[in-house]
Short mmCIF file of N, CA and C in Angstrom, two decimals:
data_model
loop_
_atom_site.label_atom_id
_atom_site.label_comp_id
_atom_site.label_asym_id
_atom_site.label_seq_id
_atom_site.Cartn_x
_atom_site.Cartn_y
_atom_site.Cartn_z
N MET A 1 -95.26 -206.52 -35.03
CA MET A 1 -96.72 -206.76 -34.67
C MET A 1 -97.53 -205.75 -35.40
N SER A 2 -98.65 -206.15 -35.77
CA SER A 2 -99.69 -205.17 -36.33
C SER A 2 -100.55 -204.79 -35.22
N ALA A 3 -101.46 -203.66 -35.72
CA ALA A 3 -102.25 -203.15 -34.63
C ALA A 3 -103.55 -204.26 -34.53
N VAL A 4 -104.09 -204.41 -33.39
CA VAL A 4 -105.20 -205.30 -33.03
C VAL A 4 -106.46 -204.67 -33.10
N ASN A 5 -107.35 -205.30 -34.03
CA ASN A 5 -108.82 -204.60 -34.12
C ASN A 5 -109.64 -205.35 -33.11
N LEU A 6 -110.03 -204.54 -32.05
CA LEU A 6 -110.94 -205.12 -31.00
C LEU A 6 -112.39 -205.55 -31.49
N ALA A 7 -112.84 -204.71 -32.34
CA ALA A 7 -114.12 -205.18 -32.99
C ALA A 7 -114.18 -206.49 -33.62
N ALA A 8 -113.02 -206.88 -34.25
CA ALA A 8 -112.88 -208.24 -34.95
C ALA A 8 -112.72 -209.25 -33.86
N LEU A 9 -111.91 -209.06 -32.84
CA LEU A 9 -111.75 -209.90 -31.80
C LEU A 9 -113.15 -210.21 -31.10
N PHE A 10 -113.78 -209.21 -30.76
CA PHE A 10 -115.12 -209.46 -30.13
C PHE A 10 -116.03 -210.06 -31.07
N ALA A 11 -116.10 -209.80 -32.30
CA ALA A 11 -116.89 -210.58 -33.34
C ALA A 11 -116.56 -212.11 -33.32
N GLY A 12 -115.11 -212.54 -32.87
CA GLY A 12 -114.96 -213.87 -32.84
C GLY A 12 -115.24 -214.49 -31.44
N CYS A 13 -115.65 -213.74 -30.60
CA CYS A 13 -115.95 -214.15 -29.21
C CYS A 13 -117.38 -214.85 -29.25
N THR A 14 -117.60 -216.12 -29.41
CA THR A 14 -118.87 -216.71 -29.70
C THR A 14 -119.52 -217.12 -28.29
N ALA A 15 -118.69 -217.43 -27.37
CA ALA A 15 -119.28 -217.89 -26.14
C ALA A 15 -118.91 -216.89 -24.99
N PRO A 16 -119.95 -216.75 -24.05
CA PRO A 16 -119.60 -215.72 -23.00
C PRO A 16 -118.71 -216.32 -21.91
N TRP A 17 -117.81 -215.47 -21.38
CA TRP A 17 -116.91 -215.84 -20.46
C TRP A 17 -115.67 -216.71 -20.98
N GLN A 18 -115.56 -216.46 -22.15
CA GLN A 18 -114.31 -217.20 -22.97
C GLN A 18 -113.49 -216.29 -23.63
N PRO A 19 -112.70 -215.52 -22.82
CA PRO A 19 -111.84 -214.48 -23.46
C PRO A 19 -110.96 -214.91 -24.52
N VAL A 20 -110.51 -214.13 -25.43
CA VAL A 20 -109.48 -214.53 -26.52
C VAL A 20 -108.35 -213.61 -26.25
N LEU A 21 -107.33 -214.06 -26.69
CA LEU A 21 -106.00 -213.30 -26.58
C LEU A 21 -105.88 -212.31 -27.58
N ALA A 22 -105.63 -210.99 -27.03
CA ALA A 22 -105.57 -209.83 -28.11
C ALA A 22 -104.03 -209.48 -28.34
N ALA A 23 -103.21 -209.57 -27.11
CA ALA A 23 -101.77 -209.26 -27.16
C ALA A 23 -101.22 -209.70 -26.04
N ARG A 24 -99.87 -209.63 -25.95
CA ARG A 24 -99.05 -209.87 -24.84
C ARG A 24 -98.21 -208.66 -24.49
N TYR A 25 -98.24 -208.24 -23.30
CA TYR A 25 -97.74 -207.14 -22.63
C TYR A 25 -96.81 -207.50 -21.45
N ASN A 26 -95.60 -207.13 -21.58
CA ASN A 26 -94.59 -207.50 -20.51
C ASN A 26 -94.81 -208.73 -19.69
N GLY A 27 -95.05 -209.85 -20.51
CA GLY A 27 -95.20 -211.02 -19.83
C GLY A 27 -96.67 -211.44 -19.45
N LEU A 28 -97.62 -210.37 -19.64
CA LEU A 28 -99.02 -210.60 -19.22
C LEU A 28 -99.83 -210.94 -20.65
N GLU A 29 -100.97 -211.60 -20.42
CA GLU A 29 -101.74 -211.63 -21.54
C GLU A 29 -102.91 -210.76 -21.44
N VAL A 30 -103.08 -209.90 -22.55
CA VAL A 30 -104.23 -208.97 -22.63
C VAL A 30 -105.29 -209.76 -23.55
N MET A 31 -106.37 -209.87 -22.86
CA MET A 31 -107.51 -210.64 -23.41
C MET A 31 -108.78 -209.88 -23.50
N VAL A 32 -109.78 -210.14 -24.39
CA VAL A 32 -111.07 -209.57 -24.53
C VAL A 32 -112.01 -210.61 -24.45
N GLY A 33 -113.28 -210.16 -24.04
CA GLY A 33 -114.25 -211.28 -23.94
C GLY A 33 -115.66 -210.56 -23.71
N LYS A 34 -116.69 -211.31 -23.87
CA LYS A 34 -117.99 -211.03 -23.60
C LYS A 34 -118.56 -211.77 -22.35
N GLY A 35 -119.45 -210.91 -21.70
CA GLY A 35 -120.04 -211.60 -20.55
C GLY A 35 -121.57 -211.54 -20.74
N GLU A 36 -122.15 -212.57 -20.37
CA GLU A 36 -123.66 -212.71 -20.32
C GLU A 36 -123.95 -213.64 -19.07
N GLY A 37 -124.97 -213.15 -18.25
CA GLY A 37 -125.36 -214.00 -17.02
C GLY A 37 -124.21 -213.76 -16.07
N SER A 38 -124.01 -214.77 -15.32
CA SER A 38 -122.90 -214.87 -14.29
C SER A 38 -121.94 -215.85 -14.48
N TYR A 39 -120.64 -215.65 -14.01
CA TYR A 39 -119.53 -216.54 -14.14
C TYR A 39 -119.59 -217.14 -12.64
N PRO A 40 -119.01 -218.33 -12.63
CA PRO A 40 -118.98 -219.07 -11.20
C PRO A 40 -118.11 -218.25 -10.23
N TRP A 41 -118.26 -218.42 -9.04
CA TRP A 41 -117.57 -217.89 -7.87
C TRP A 41 -116.11 -218.47 -8.00
N HIS A 42 -115.00 -217.70 -7.96
CA HIS A 42 -113.74 -217.98 -7.96
C HIS A 42 -112.87 -217.06 -7.29
N LYS A 43 -111.57 -217.46 -7.20
CA LYS A 43 -110.48 -216.53 -6.72
C LYS A 43 -109.19 -216.99 -7.44
N HIS A 44 -108.17 -216.01 -7.48
CA HIS A 44 -106.92 -216.30 -8.03
C HIS A 44 -105.88 -216.06 -6.88
N GLU A 45 -105.29 -217.08 -6.54
CA GLU A 45 -104.38 -217.13 -5.31
C GLU A 45 -103.14 -216.27 -5.44
N HIS A 46 -102.79 -216.25 -6.75
CA HIS A 46 -101.26 -215.45 -7.07
C HIS A 46 -101.33 -214.41 -7.93
N THR A 47 -102.46 -213.91 -8.35
CA THR A 47 -102.54 -212.62 -9.14
C THR A 47 -103.80 -211.94 -9.06
N ASP A 48 -103.67 -210.46 -9.11
CA ASP A 48 -104.78 -209.70 -9.00
C ASP A 48 -105.61 -209.97 -10.38
N ASP A 49 -106.81 -209.52 -10.47
CA ASP A 49 -107.62 -209.51 -11.51
C ASP A 49 -108.14 -208.22 -12.08
N LEU A 50 -107.67 -207.69 -13.32
CA LEU A 50 -108.06 -206.55 -13.82
C LEU A 50 -109.28 -206.62 -14.75
N PHE A 51 -110.18 -205.87 -14.73
CA PHE A 51 -111.17 -205.69 -15.56
C PHE A 51 -111.35 -204.34 -16.02
N LEU A 52 -111.50 -204.18 -17.38
CA LEU A 52 -111.79 -202.78 -17.97
C LEU A 52 -113.11 -203.08 -18.86
N VAL A 53 -114.10 -202.34 -18.43
CA VAL A 53 -115.41 -202.61 -19.35
C VAL A 53 -115.27 -201.57 -20.43
N LEU A 54 -115.57 -202.21 -21.61
CA LEU A 54 -115.45 -201.50 -22.90
C LEU A 54 -116.89 -201.08 -23.34
N LYS A 55 -117.93 -202.10 -23.07
CA LYS A 55 -119.35 -201.71 -23.54
C LYS A 55 -120.22 -202.54 -22.54
N GLY A 56 -121.22 -201.91 -22.19
CA GLY A 56 -122.32 -202.55 -21.33
C GLY A 56 -122.04 -202.23 -19.92
N ARG A 57 -122.52 -203.28 -18.95
CA ARG A 57 -122.50 -203.01 -17.53
C ARG A 57 -122.13 -204.43 -17.04
N LEU A 58 -121.06 -204.42 -16.20
CA LEU A 58 -120.60 -205.44 -15.46
C LEU A 58 -120.46 -205.32 -13.95
N VAL A 59 -121.10 -206.31 -13.20
CA VAL A 59 -121.05 -206.06 -11.59
C VAL A 59 -120.05 -207.25 -11.09
N LEU A 60 -119.22 -206.72 -10.41
CA LEU A 60 -118.22 -207.58 -9.76
C LEU A 60 -118.77 -207.93 -8.29
N GLU A 61 -119.20 -209.06 -8.13
CA GLU A 61 -119.73 -209.45 -6.81
C GLU A 61 -118.55 -210.10 -5.98
N MET A 62 -118.33 -209.53 -4.76
CA MET A 62 -117.34 -210.10 -3.81
C MET A 62 -118.15 -210.43 -2.51
N ARG A 63 -117.63 -211.22 -1.69
CA ARG A 63 -118.39 -211.54 -0.59
C ARG A 63 -118.81 -210.43 0.40
N ASP A 64 -118.03 -209.42 0.33
CA ASP A 64 -118.39 -208.28 1.29
C ASP A 64 -118.93 -207.02 0.43
N GLN A 65 -118.83 -207.08 -0.83
CA GLN A 65 -119.36 -205.85 -1.65
C GLN A 65 -119.55 -206.14 -2.96
N GLN A 66 -120.28 -205.26 -3.67
CA GLN A 66 -120.39 -205.20 -5.14
C GLN A 66 -119.91 -203.92 -5.83
N VAL A 67 -119.29 -204.13 -6.90
CA VAL A 67 -118.84 -203.05 -7.71
C VAL A 67 -119.31 -203.07 -9.12
N ALA A 68 -120.13 -202.04 -9.24
CA ALA A 68 -120.75 -201.88 -10.70
C ALA A 68 -119.85 -201.21 -11.62
N LEU A 69 -119.64 -201.74 -12.88
CA LEU A 69 -118.64 -201.05 -13.78
C LEU A 69 -119.48 -200.95 -14.92
N GLU A 70 -119.37 -199.56 -15.66
CA GLU A 70 -120.05 -199.18 -16.69
C GLU A 70 -118.82 -199.01 -17.88
N ALA A 71 -119.17 -198.81 -19.06
CA ALA A 71 -118.04 -198.71 -20.10
C ALA A 71 -117.08 -197.59 -19.70
N GLY A 72 -115.84 -197.94 -19.66
CA GLY A 72 -114.79 -197.04 -19.50
C GLY A 72 -114.36 -197.11 -18.04
N ASP A 73 -115.00 -198.01 -17.22
CA ASP A 73 -114.61 -198.28 -15.76
C ASP A 73 -113.65 -199.35 -15.67
N LEU A 74 -112.69 -199.20 -14.95
CA LEU A 74 -111.75 -200.22 -14.60
C LEU A 74 -111.64 -200.57 -13.05
N TYR A 75 -111.45 -201.85 -12.74
CA TYR A 75 -111.34 -202.31 -11.40
C TYR A 75 -110.36 -203.40 -11.33
N VAL A 76 -109.57 -203.43 -10.05
CA VAL A 76 -108.70 -204.47 -9.93
C VAL A 76 -109.06 -205.22 -8.63
N ILE A 77 -109.46 -206.57 -8.75
CA ILE A 77 -109.60 -207.33 -7.63
C ILE A 77 -108.28 -207.87 -7.15
N PRO A 78 -107.97 -207.73 -5.83
CA PRO A 78 -106.81 -208.23 -5.23
C PRO A 78 -106.64 -209.72 -5.29
N ARG A 79 -105.64 -210.28 -5.45
CA ARG A 79 -105.35 -211.67 -5.17
C ARG A 79 -105.92 -212.33 -4.17
N GLY A 80 -106.46 -213.47 -4.22
CA GLY A 80 -107.11 -214.27 -3.16
C GLY A 80 -108.58 -213.82 -2.69
N VAL A 81 -109.00 -212.66 -3.38
CA VAL A 81 -110.49 -212.44 -3.17
C VAL A 81 -111.45 -213.13 -3.94
N GLU A 82 -112.43 -213.76 -3.16
CA GLU A 82 -113.36 -214.46 -4.02
C GLU A 82 -114.24 -213.53 -4.73
N HIS A 83 -114.61 -213.67 -6.05
CA HIS A 83 -115.57 -212.91 -6.77
C HIS A 83 -116.16 -213.59 -8.01
N ARG A 84 -117.26 -212.90 -8.37
CA ARG A 84 -118.09 -213.47 -9.41
C ARG A 84 -118.42 -212.28 -10.27
N PRO A 85 -118.13 -212.24 -11.62
CA PRO A 85 -118.62 -211.07 -12.47
C PRO A 85 -120.09 -211.59 -13.00
N VAL A 86 -120.91 -210.61 -12.98
CA VAL A 86 -122.32 -210.84 -13.44
C VAL A 86 -122.76 -209.77 -14.34
N VAL A 87 -123.47 -210.04 -15.39
CA VAL A 87 -124.16 -209.13 -16.34
C VAL A 87 -125.63 -209.50 -16.21
N ALA A 88 -126.34 -208.48 -16.09
CA ALA A 88 -127.90 -208.57 -16.05
C ALA A 88 -128.46 -209.35 -17.10
N GLU A 89 -129.55 -210.18 -16.75
CA GLU A 89 -130.19 -211.03 -17.72
C GLU A 89 -130.67 -210.21 -19.01
N GLY A 90 -130.26 -210.82 -20.04
CA GLY A 90 -130.60 -210.21 -21.38
C GLY A 90 -129.75 -209.26 -21.93
N GLU A 91 -128.77 -208.82 -20.89
CA GLU A 91 -127.69 -207.91 -21.35
C GLU A 91 -126.50 -208.63 -21.79
N GLU A 92 -125.52 -207.85 -22.23
CA GLU A 92 -124.16 -208.28 -22.66
C GLU A 92 -123.26 -207.27 -22.42
N ALA A 93 -122.02 -207.50 -21.80
CA ALA A 93 -120.82 -206.67 -21.65
C ALA A 93 -119.64 -207.20 -22.31
N TYR A 94 -118.89 -206.16 -22.66
CA TYR A 94 -117.49 -206.38 -23.34
C TYR A 94 -116.47 -205.98 -22.50
N PHE A 95 -115.42 -206.68 -22.18
CA PHE A 95 -114.41 -206.43 -21.25
C PHE A 95 -113.09 -206.80 -21.70
N LEU A 96 -112.10 -206.12 -21.09
CA LEU A 96 -110.56 -206.38 -21.30
C LEU A 96 -110.11 -206.89 -20.08
N LEU A 97 -109.28 -208.00 -20.01
CA LEU A 97 -108.67 -208.52 -18.85
C LEU A 97 -107.06 -208.39 -19.06
N MET A 98 -106.34 -208.41 -18.02
CA MET A 98 -104.85 -208.54 -18.27
C MET A 98 -104.40 -209.41 -17.02
N GLU A 99 -103.72 -210.52 -17.38
CA GLU A 99 -103.29 -211.52 -16.29
C GLU A 99 -102.13 -212.45 -16.91
N PRO A 100 -101.49 -213.07 -16.00
CA PRO A 100 -100.32 -213.97 -16.37
C PRO A 100 -100.74 -215.02 -17.14
N PRO A 101 -99.94 -215.47 -18.00
CA PRO A 101 -100.45 -216.72 -18.84
C PRO A 101 -100.78 -217.93 -18.05
N LEU A 102 -101.71 -218.66 -18.48
CA LEU A 102 -102.36 -219.80 -17.94
C LEU A 102 -103.15 -219.51 -16.56
N THR A 103 -103.53 -218.25 -16.14
CA THR A 103 -104.29 -218.01 -15.02
C THR A 103 -105.50 -218.71 -15.14
N ALA A 104 -106.30 -218.85 -16.10
CA ALA A 104 -107.54 -219.45 -16.23
C ALA A 104 -107.30 -220.95 -15.83
N GLU A 105 -106.33 -221.52 -16.42
CA GLU A 105 -106.27 -223.04 -16.35
C GLU A 105 -105.43 -223.33 -14.98
N GLN A 106 -104.54 -222.49 -14.61
CA GLN A 106 -103.65 -223.13 -13.57
C GLN A 106 -103.90 -222.14 -12.26
N GLY A 107 -104.47 -220.80 -12.34
CA GLY A 107 -104.19 -220.08 -11.21
C GLY A 107 -105.67 -219.61 -10.76
N THR A 108 -106.93 -220.42 -11.04
CA THR A 108 -108.07 -220.12 -10.61
C THR A 108 -108.60 -221.19 -9.65
N THR A 109 -109.05 -220.67 -8.54
CA THR A 109 -109.76 -221.76 -7.64
C THR A 109 -111.23 -221.60 -7.67
N ALA A 110 -112.04 -222.50 -8.05
CA ALA A 110 -113.50 -222.60 -8.05
C ALA A 110 -113.86 -222.50 -6.68
N ILE A 111 -114.96 -221.78 -6.35
CA ILE A 111 -115.43 -221.87 -4.94
C ILE A 111 -116.90 -222.31 -5.01
#
């Protein structure tokens, strides 16, 4: 495997909230994406959700709290917790996710 160039991957992220695969690690998918506006409320029944913000500001809204993440901040949302990532209007955030394969297609429940 060769080194992964994150700048090149982010350049290929043309749509917000559509992460792209960067690598696989111990059976997990390491993905990067860009966020603009808000992603719909959802939850993951069988897996935690890890966010590492690399650029910008991302707010993770949960039903009982909000967690604001700046570049360099990491937060793990426990499985089963309803949440919605939000980026302020006119802003953009770059983030890294780690999750089991097919989580977006099979492990997400829209609320």
